[in-house]
mmCIF file of C-alpha atoms in Angstrom:
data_model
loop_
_atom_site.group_PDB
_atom_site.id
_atom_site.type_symbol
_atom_site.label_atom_id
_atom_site.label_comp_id
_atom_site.label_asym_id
_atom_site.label_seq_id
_atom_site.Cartn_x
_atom_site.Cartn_y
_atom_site.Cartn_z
ATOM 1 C CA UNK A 1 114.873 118.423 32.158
ATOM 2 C CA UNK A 2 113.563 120.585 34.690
ATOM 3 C CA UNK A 3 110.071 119.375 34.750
ATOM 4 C CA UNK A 4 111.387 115.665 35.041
ATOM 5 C CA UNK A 5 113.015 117.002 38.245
ATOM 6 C CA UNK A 6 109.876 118.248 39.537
ATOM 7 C CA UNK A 7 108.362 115.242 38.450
ATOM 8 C CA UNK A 8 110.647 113.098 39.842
ATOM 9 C CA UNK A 9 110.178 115.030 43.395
ATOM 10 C CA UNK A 10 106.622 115.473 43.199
ATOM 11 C CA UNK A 11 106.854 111.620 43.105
ATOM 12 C CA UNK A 12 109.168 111.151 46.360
ATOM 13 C CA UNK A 13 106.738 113.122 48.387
ATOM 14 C CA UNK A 14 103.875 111.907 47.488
ATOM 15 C CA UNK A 15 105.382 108.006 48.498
ATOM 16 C CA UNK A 16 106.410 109.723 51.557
ATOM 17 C CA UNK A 17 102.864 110.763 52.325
ATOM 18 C CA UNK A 18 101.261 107.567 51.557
ATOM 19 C CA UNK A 19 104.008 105.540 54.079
ATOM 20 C CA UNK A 20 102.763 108.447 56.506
ATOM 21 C CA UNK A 21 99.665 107.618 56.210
ATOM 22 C CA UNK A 22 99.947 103.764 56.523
ATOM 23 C CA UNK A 23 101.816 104.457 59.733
ATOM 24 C CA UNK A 24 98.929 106.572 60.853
ATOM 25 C CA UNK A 25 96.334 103.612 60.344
ATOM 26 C CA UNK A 26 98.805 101.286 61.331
ATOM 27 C CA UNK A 27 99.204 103.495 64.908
ATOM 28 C CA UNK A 28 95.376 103.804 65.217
ATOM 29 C CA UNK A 29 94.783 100.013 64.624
ATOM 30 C CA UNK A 30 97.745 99.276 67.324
ATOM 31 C CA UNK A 31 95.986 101.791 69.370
ATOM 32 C CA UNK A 32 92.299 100.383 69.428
ATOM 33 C CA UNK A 33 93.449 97.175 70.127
ATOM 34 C CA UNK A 34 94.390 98.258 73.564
ATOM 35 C CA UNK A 35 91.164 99.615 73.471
ATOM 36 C CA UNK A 36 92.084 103.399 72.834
ATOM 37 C CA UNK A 37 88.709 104.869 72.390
ATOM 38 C CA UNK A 38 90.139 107.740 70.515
ATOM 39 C CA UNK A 39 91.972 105.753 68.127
ATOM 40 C CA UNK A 40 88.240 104.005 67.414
ATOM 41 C CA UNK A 41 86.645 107.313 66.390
ATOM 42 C CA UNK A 42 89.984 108.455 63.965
ATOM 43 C CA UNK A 43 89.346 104.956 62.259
ATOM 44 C CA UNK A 44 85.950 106.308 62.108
ATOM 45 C CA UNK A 45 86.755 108.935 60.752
ATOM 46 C CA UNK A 46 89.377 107.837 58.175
ATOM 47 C CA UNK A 47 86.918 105.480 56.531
ATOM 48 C CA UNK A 48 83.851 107.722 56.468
ATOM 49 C CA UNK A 49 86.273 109.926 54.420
ATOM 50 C CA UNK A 50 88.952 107.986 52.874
ATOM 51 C CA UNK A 51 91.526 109.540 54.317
ATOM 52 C CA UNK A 52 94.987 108.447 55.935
ATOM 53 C CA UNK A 53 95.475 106.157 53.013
ATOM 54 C CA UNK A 54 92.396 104.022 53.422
ATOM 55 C CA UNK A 55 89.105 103.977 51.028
ATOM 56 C CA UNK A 56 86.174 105.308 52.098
ATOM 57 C CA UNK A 57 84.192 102.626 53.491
ATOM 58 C CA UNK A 58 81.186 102.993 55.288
ATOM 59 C CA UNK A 59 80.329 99.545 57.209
ATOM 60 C CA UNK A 60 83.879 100.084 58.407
ATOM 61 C CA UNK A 61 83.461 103.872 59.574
ATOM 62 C CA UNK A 62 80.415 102.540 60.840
ATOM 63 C CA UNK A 63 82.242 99.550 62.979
ATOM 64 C CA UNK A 64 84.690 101.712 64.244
ATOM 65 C CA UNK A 65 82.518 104.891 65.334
ATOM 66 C CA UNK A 66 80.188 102.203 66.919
ATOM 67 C CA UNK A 67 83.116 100.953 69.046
ATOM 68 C CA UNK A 68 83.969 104.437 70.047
ATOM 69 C CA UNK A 69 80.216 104.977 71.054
ATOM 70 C CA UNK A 70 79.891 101.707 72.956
ATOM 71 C CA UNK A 71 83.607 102.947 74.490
ATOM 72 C CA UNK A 72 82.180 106.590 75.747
ATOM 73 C CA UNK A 73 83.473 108.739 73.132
ATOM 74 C CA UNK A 74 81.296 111.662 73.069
ATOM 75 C CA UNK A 75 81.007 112.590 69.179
ATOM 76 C CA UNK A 76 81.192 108.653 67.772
ATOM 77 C CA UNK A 77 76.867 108.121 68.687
ATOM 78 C CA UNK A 78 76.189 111.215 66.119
ATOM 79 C CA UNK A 79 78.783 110.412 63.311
ATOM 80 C CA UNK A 80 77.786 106.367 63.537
ATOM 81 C CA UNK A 81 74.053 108.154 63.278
ATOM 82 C CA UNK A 82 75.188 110.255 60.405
ATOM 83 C CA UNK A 83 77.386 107.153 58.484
ATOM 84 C CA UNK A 84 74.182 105.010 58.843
ATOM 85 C CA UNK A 85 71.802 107.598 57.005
ATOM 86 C CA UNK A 86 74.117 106.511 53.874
ATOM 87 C CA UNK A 87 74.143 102.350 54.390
ATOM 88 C CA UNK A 88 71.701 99.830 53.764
ATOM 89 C CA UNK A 89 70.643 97.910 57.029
ATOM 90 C CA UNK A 90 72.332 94.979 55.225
ATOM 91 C CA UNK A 91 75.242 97.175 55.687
ATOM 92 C CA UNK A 92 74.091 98.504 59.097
ATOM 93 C CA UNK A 93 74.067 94.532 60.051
ATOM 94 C CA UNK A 94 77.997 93.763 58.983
ATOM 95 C CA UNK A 95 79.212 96.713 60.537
ATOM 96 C CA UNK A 96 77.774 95.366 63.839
ATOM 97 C CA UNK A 97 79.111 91.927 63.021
ATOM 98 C CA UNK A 98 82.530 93.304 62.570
ATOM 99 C CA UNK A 99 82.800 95.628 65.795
ATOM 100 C CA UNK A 100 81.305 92.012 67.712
ATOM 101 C CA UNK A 101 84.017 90.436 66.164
ATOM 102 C CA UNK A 102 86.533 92.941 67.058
ATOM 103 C CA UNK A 103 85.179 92.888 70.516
ATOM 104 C CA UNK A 104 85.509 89.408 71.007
ATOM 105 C CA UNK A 105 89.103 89.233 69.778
ATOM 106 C CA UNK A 106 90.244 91.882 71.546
ATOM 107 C CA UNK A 107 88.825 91.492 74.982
ATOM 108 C CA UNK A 108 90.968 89.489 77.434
ATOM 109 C CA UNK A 109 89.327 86.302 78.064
ATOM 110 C CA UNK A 110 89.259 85.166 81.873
ATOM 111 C CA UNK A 111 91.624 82.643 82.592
#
């Protein structure tokens, strides 16, 4: 019965940690859309590594530490530099489809 218990708790924290994460993303995604440069480059980073509950996905790290580039952030340049070592330039291509996107949904439009 004991292991069960452990089991059962092992189980409970680990959903815990995964609605943690998914708060995290959710936070960063909330965040860049206001145009928090910061929160671009944690995206980055997130999907370069699949971390914080996402996959790894490089056209998306790549999207998001492009933003953060394009934004200022200091780091983003070299880890978009490093992400794209790894892609294909069909990949290379979405990702810059998907930050224009993002840009141009995001951006207030002039009224």
């Amino acid at each position: 019965m004991g292991t069960v218990w452990i089991d059962s708790l092992g189980f409970a924290a680990q959903e815990a940690d995964i609605a943690a994460e998914d708060l995290l993303v959710a936070d960063c995604l909330a965040a860049a859309a206001r145009g928090d440069t910061s929160a671009y480059f944690d995206l980055g980073v997130a999907y370069s590594t699949g971390s914080h509950g996402v996959g790894c996905d490089l056209v998306e790290a790549h999207k998001w530490f492009n933003l953060a580039a394009v934004a200022g952030h200091e780091e983003a340049p070299a880890c978009r530099a490093e992400v794209a070592d790894e892609m294909t330039a069909c990949e290379i291509a979405e990702a810059q489809r998907r930050a224009r996107e993002w840009l141009c949904a995001t951006t207030p439009k002039a009224a």
